[in-house]
Amino acid sequence: MKIKGITDIFFDLDHTLWDFDKNSALTFNKIFKAHSIDVDLQKFLSVYEPINLNYWKLYRNDKIDKESLRYKRLKESFDSIKMIVHDDVINQLSVDYIVNLPTFNHLFDGTLELLDYLQPNYRLHIITNGFHEAQEKKMKQSKISNYFKTVTNSELAGVKKPNPIIFDYALNLAVANKTTSLMIGDNLEADVLGALNFGMDAICFNYHGLKIDNGIKQVTNLKELKAYL
């Protein structure tokens, strides 16, 4: 079951190491209170989370820009729960969300244990589609920056996962070879299939319990990665 010959491991950040949903909920709780927005947080999150994922897919496929993503995911969420929030407030919320999100530091269970386990034997890296200004802050706040040799961001690479160009960019930055590298991430399309189609091995962190092809390596808990590495 062990994967032999791996020298470099590339991780996704959001939803893989950094607990995006938990940190996002805390952020919304904070900014809604600051703006005196009286909304049932769980009701809002229940519609926001799938809407956000859909807009991120559009962003990955270059169908919307960053500013549209930030505004429309909030606008559509408020509309879905039939809550009227004026555009100037939505725009300010979108700014405050990005500012406050990296200040929370919850990681998935087993993240630090796994990184401590891997660091002596592998060179570790990040490949993320997240916004450049936020990702470095998230890593620093959650005290995981020191584990990683390189951080490849889609804004720096000029393309987003699953585009093969970002994987090539990351390998060049890391001075690594695809045949001795491994990608680990939660998103089947962007992280796993993106890497596999590029020619890099991959493992899906399938914490959300999606049904995926039996031929794809997967774990449901980060600690299970030790069986492969």
CSV table of C-alpha atoms in Angstrom, one decimal:
chain,number,residue,atom,x,y,z
A,1,MET,CA,0.0,0.0,0.0
A,2,LYS,CA,3.0,2.3,0.5
A,3,ILE,CA,3.8,4.6,-2.4
A,4,LYS,CA,7.5,4.2,-3.3
A,5,GLY,CA,9.8,6.7,-4.8
A,6,ILE,CA,8.0,9.9,-3.7
A,7,THR,CA,10.2,12.9,-2.8
A,8,ASP,CA,7.8,15.8,-3.0
A,9,ILE,CA,4.2,16.1,-1.7
A,10,PHE,CA,1.9,18.8,-2.9
A,11,PHE,CA,-1.1,19.7,-0.7
A,12,ASP,CA,-4.2,21.7,-1.4
A,13,LEU,CA,-4.9,24.2,1.4
A,14,ASP,CA,-8.6,25.0,1.8
A,15,HIS,CA,-10.8,22.0,2.7
A,16,THR,CA,-7.7,19.8,2.9
A,17,LEU,CA,-5.5,21.1,5.7
A,18,TRP,CA,-7.2,24.3,6.7
A,19,ASP,CA,-10.8,23.8,7.8
A,20,PHE,CA,-12.5,26.3,5.5
A,21,ASP,CA,-16.1,25.6,6.5
A,22,LYS,CA,-15.4,26.0,10.2
A,23,ASN,CA,-13.3,29.1,9.8
A,24,SER,CA,-15.8,30.6,7.4
A,25,ALA,CA,-18.7,30.1,9.8
A,26,LEU,CA,-16.7,31.9,12.5
A,27,THR,CA,-16.0,34.7,10.1
A,28,PHE,CA,-19.6,35.2,9.1
A,29,ASN,CA,-20.7,35.1,12.7
A,30,LYS,CA,-18.2,38.0,13.5
A,31,ILE,CA,-19.0,40.2,10.5
A,32,PHE,CA,-22.8,39.8,10.7
A,33,LYS,CA,-22.6,40.9,14.3
A,34,ALA,CA,-20.4,43.9,13.4
A,35,HIS,CA,-22.9,45.0,10.7
A,36,SER,CA,-26.0,44.2,12.9
A,37,ILE,CA,-27.3,41.7,10.4
A,38,ASP,CA,-30.0,39.6,12.1
A,39,VAL,CA,-29.8,36.3,10.3
A,40,ASP,CA,-30.0,32.7,11.4
A,41,LEU,CA,-26.3,31.7,10.8
A,42,GLN,CA,-27.0,28.0,10.2
A,43,LYS,CA,-29.8,28.8,7.8
A,44,PHE,CA,-27.5,31.2,5.9
A,45,LEU,CA,-24.6,28.7,5.8
A,46,SER,CA,-26.8,25.9,4.6
A,47,VAL,CA,-27.5,27.8,1.4
A,48,TYR,CA,-24.2,29.7,1.2
A,49,GLU,CA,-21.9,26.7,1.3
A,50,PRO,CA,-23.2,25.0,-1.9
A,51,ILE,CA,-23.6,28.4,-3.6
A,52,ASN,CA,-20.0,29.2,-2.8
A,53,LEU,CA,-18.7,25.9,-4.2
A,54,ASN,CA,-20.6,26.5,-7.4
A,55,TYR,CA,-19.1,30.0,-7.8
A,56,TRP,CA,-15.6,28.6,-7.1
A,57,LYS,CA,-16.2,26.1,-9.9
A,58,LEU,CA,-17.1,29.0,-12.2
A,59,TYR,CA,-14.0,30.8,-11.0
A,60,ARG,CA,-11.8,27.8,-11.7
A,61,ASN,CA,-13.2,27.6,-15.2
A,62,ASP,CA,-12.5,31.3,-15.8
A,63,LYS,CA,-16.2,32.1,-16.2
A,64,ILE,CA,-16.3,34.8,-13.5
A,65,ASP,CA,-13.6,37.0,-12.0
A,66,LYS,CA,-12.6,37.3,-8.4
A,67,GLU,CA,-14.8,40.4,-7.7
A,68,SER,CA,-17.9,38.7,-9.1
A,69,LEU,CA,-17.3,35.6,-7.0
A,70,ARG,CA,-17.0,37.6,-3.8
A,71,TYR,CA,-20.2,39.6,-4.5
A,72,LYS,CA,-22.5,37.1,-6.2
A,73,ARG,CA,-22.0,34.3,-3.7
A,74,LEU,CA,-23.3,36.6,-0.9
A,75,LYS,CA,-26.0,38.2,-3.0
A,76,GLU,CA,-27.4,34.8,-4.1
A,77,SER,CA,-27.3,33.5,-0.6
A,78,PHE,CA,-29.2,36.4,0.9
A,79,ASP,CA,-31.7,36.1,-2.0
A,80,SER,CA,-32.2,32.4,-1.3
A,81,ILE,CA,-33.3,33.0,2.2
A,82,LYS,CA,-35.4,36.0,1.1
A,83,MET,CA,-33.4,38.5,3.0
A,84,ILE,CA,-33.0,42.0,1.6
A,85,VAL,CA,-29.4,43.3,2.0
A,86,HIS,CA,-28.4,46.4,0.0
A,87,ASP,CA,-25.5,46.2,-2.4
A,88,ASP,CA,-23.3,48.6,-0.5
A,89,VAL,CA,-23.6,46.3,2.6
A,90,ILE,CA,-22.9,43.2,0.5
A,91,ASN,CA,-19.8,44.8,-1.0
A,92,GLN,CA,-18.6,45.8,2.5
A,93,LEU,CA,-19.3,42.3,3.8
A,94,SER,CA,-17.3,40.8,0.9
A,95,VAL,CA,-14.3,42.9,1.9
A,96,ASP,CA,-14.7,42.2,5.6
A,97,TYR,CA,-15.0,38.5,5.0
A,98,ILE,CA,-11.7,38.3,3.1
A,99,VAL,CA,-10.0,40.5,5.8
A,100,ASN,CA,-11.3,38.4,8.7
A,101,LEU,CA,-11.2,34.9,7.3
A,102,PRO,CA,-7.4,34.3,7.7
A,103,THR,CA,-7.5,35.4,11.3
A,104,PHE,CA,-9.1,32.1,12.2
A,105,ASN,CA,-6.8,29.1,12.4
A,106,HIS,CA,-8.7,25.8,12.7
A,107,LEU,CA,-7.1,22.9,10.9
A,108,PHE,CA,-8.5,19.5,10.1
A,109,ASP,CA,-8.0,16.9,12.8
A,110,GLY,CA,-4.6,15.3,12.4
A,111,THR,CA,-3.0,18.0,10.2
A,112,LEU,CA,-0.1,18.9,12.5
A,113,GLU,CA,0.5,15.2,13.4
A,114,LEU,CA,0.6,14.3,9.7
A,115,LEU,CA,2.9,17.2,8.7
A,116,ASP,CA,5.3,16.3,11.6
A,117,TYR,CA,5.3,12.8,10.3
A,118,LEU,CA,6.0,13.7,6.7
A,119,GLN,CA,8.4,16.6,7.0
A,120,PRO,CA,11.6,14.5,7.9
A,121,ASN,CA,11.2,12.3,4.8
A,122,TYR,CA,9.6,14.5,2.1
A,123,ARG,CA,9.7,18.0,0.7
A,124,LEU,CA,6.2,19.5,1.3
A,125,HIS,CA,4.5,22.1,-0.9
A,126,ILE,CA,1.1,23.9,-1.4
A,127,ILE,CA,-0.9,24.3,-4.6
A,128,THR,CA,-3.9,26.5,-4.0
A,129,ASN,CA,-6.6,28.2,-6.1
A,130,GLY,CA,-7.3,30.5,-3.2
A,131,PHE,CA,-6.7,34.3,-3.2
A,132,HIS,CA,-3.0,35.2,-2.8
A,133,GLU,CA,-3.6,37.8,-0.2
A,134,ALA,CA,-5.5,35.4,2.1
A,135,GLN,CA,-3.6,32.1,1.7
A,136,GLU,CA,-0.3,33.2,3.2
A,137,LYS,CA,-2.1,34.7,6.1
A,138,LYS,CA,-4.1,31.5,6.7
A,139,MET,CA,-0.9,29.5,6.8
A,140,LYS,CA,0.9,31.9,9.1
A,141,GLN,CA,-2.0,32.2,11.5
A,142,SER,CA,-2.5,28.4,11.7
A,143,LYS,CA,1.3,28.0,12.2
A,144,ILE,CA,1.9,25.7,9.3
A,145,SER,CA,4.0,27.9,7.0
A,146,ASN,CA,7.3,26.4,8.2
A,147,TYR,CA,6.4,23.0,6.9
A,148,PHE,CA,6.3,24.0,3.3
A,149,LYS,CA,9.2,24.6,0.9
A,150,THR,CA,7.1,26.3,-1.8
A,151,VAL,CA,3.6,27.8,-2.2
A,152,THR,CA,2.1,27.9,-5.6
A,153,ASN,CA,-0.9,30.2,-6.0
A,154,SER,CA,-3.2,30.3,-9.0
A,155,GLU,CA,-2.9,34.1,-9.2
A,156,LEU,CA,0.8,33.8,-9.5
A,157,ALA,CA,0.7,30.9,-11.9
A,158,GLY,CA,-1.9,32.6,-14.1
A,159,VAL,CA,-4.2,29.6,-14.2
A,160,LYS,CA,-6.2,27.5,-11.7
A,161,LYS,CA,-6.3,23.8,-10.9
A,162,PRO,CA,-7.1,21.6,-12.8
A,163,ASN,CA,-5.2,23.3,-15.6
A,164,PRO,CA,-1.9,21.4,-16.1
A,165,ILE,CA,0.0,24.6,-16.3
A,166,ILE,CA,-0.3,25.2,-12.6
A,167,PHE,CA,1.0,21.8,-11.8
A,168,ASP,CA,3.9,22.4,-14.1
A,169,TYR,CA,4.5,25.8,-12.5
A,170,ALA,CA,4.5,24.2,-9.0
A,171,LEU,CA,7.0,21.5,-10.1
A,172,ASN,CA,9.4,24.0,-11.6
A,173,LEU,CA,9.2,26.2,-8.4
A,174,ALA,CA,9.8,23.2,-6.3
A,175,VAL,CA,12.5,21.8,-8.6
A,176,ALA,CA,10.6,18.5,-8.5
A,177,ASN,CA,9.7,15.8,-11.0
A,178,LYS,CA,6.1,14.7,-11.7
A,179,THR,CA,7.1,11.0,-11.4
A,180,THR,CA,8.4,11.4,-7.9
A,181,SER,CA,5.6,13.8,-6.8
A,182,LEU,CA,2.2,13.3,-5.2
A,183,MET,CA,-0.8,15.6,-5.0
A,184,ILE,CA,-3.2,15.5,-2.0
A,185,GLY,CA,-6.5,17.4,-2.0
A,186,ASP,CA,-10.2,17.2,-1.4
A,187,ASN,CA,-11.5,18.4,-4.8
A,188,LEU,CA,-11.9,15.5,-7.2
A,189,GLU,CA,-11.9,17.6,-10.3
A,190,ALA,CA,-9.3,20.3,-9.4
A,191,ASP,CA,-6.8,18.4,-7.2
A,192,VAL,CA,-7.0,14.7,-8.0
A,193,LEU,CA,-8.1,14.5,-11.6
A,194,GLY,CA,-6.1,17.6,-12.4
A,195,ALA,CA,-2.9,16.0,-11.0
A,196,LEU,CA,-3.6,12.5,-12.5
A,197,ASN,CA,-4.3,14.0,-16.0
A,198,PHE,CA,-1.0,15.9,-15.7
A,199,GLY,CA,0.8,12.7,-14.9
A,200,MET,CA,1.3,13.1,-11.2
A,201,ASP,CA,0.0,10.6,-8.7
A,202,ALA,CA,-2.8,11.8,-6.4
A,203,ILE,CA,-4.8,10.9,-3.3
A,204,CYS,CA,-8.3,12.3,-2.6
A,205,PHE,CA,-9.0,13.5,0.9
A,206,ASN,CA,-12.6,12.4,0.7
A,207,TYR,CA,-13.8,13.7,4.1
A,208,HIS,CA,-17.1,14.7,2.5
A,209,GLY,CA,-17.9,11.0,1.6
A,210,LEU,CA,-18.4,11.4,-2.1
A,211,LYS,CA,-18.6,8.3,-4.3
A,212,ILE,CA,-15.5,8.3,-6.4
A,213,ASP,CA,-13.9,5.8,-8.8
A,214,ASN,CA,-12.5,2.7,-7.0
A,215,GLY,CA,-9.2,3.2,-9.0
A,216,ILE,CA,-8.5,6.5,-7.2
A,217,LYS,CA,-6.7,6.4,-3.9
A,218,GLN,CA,-8.6,8.0,-1.1
A,219,VAL,CA,-8.7,8.6,2.6
A,220,THR,CA,-11.4,10.0,4.9
A,221,ASN,CA,-9.1,11.2,7.6
A,222,LEU,CA,-5.7,12.8,7.2
A,223,LYS,CA,-4.1,10.3,9.6
A,224,GLU,CA,-4.9,7.5,7.1
A,225,LEU,CA,-2.3,9.0,4.7
A,226,LYS,CA,0.4,7.4,6.8
A,227,ALA,CA,-0.6,4.1,5.3
A,228,TYR,CA,0.5,5.4,1.9
A,229,LEU,CA,3.5,7.4,3.0
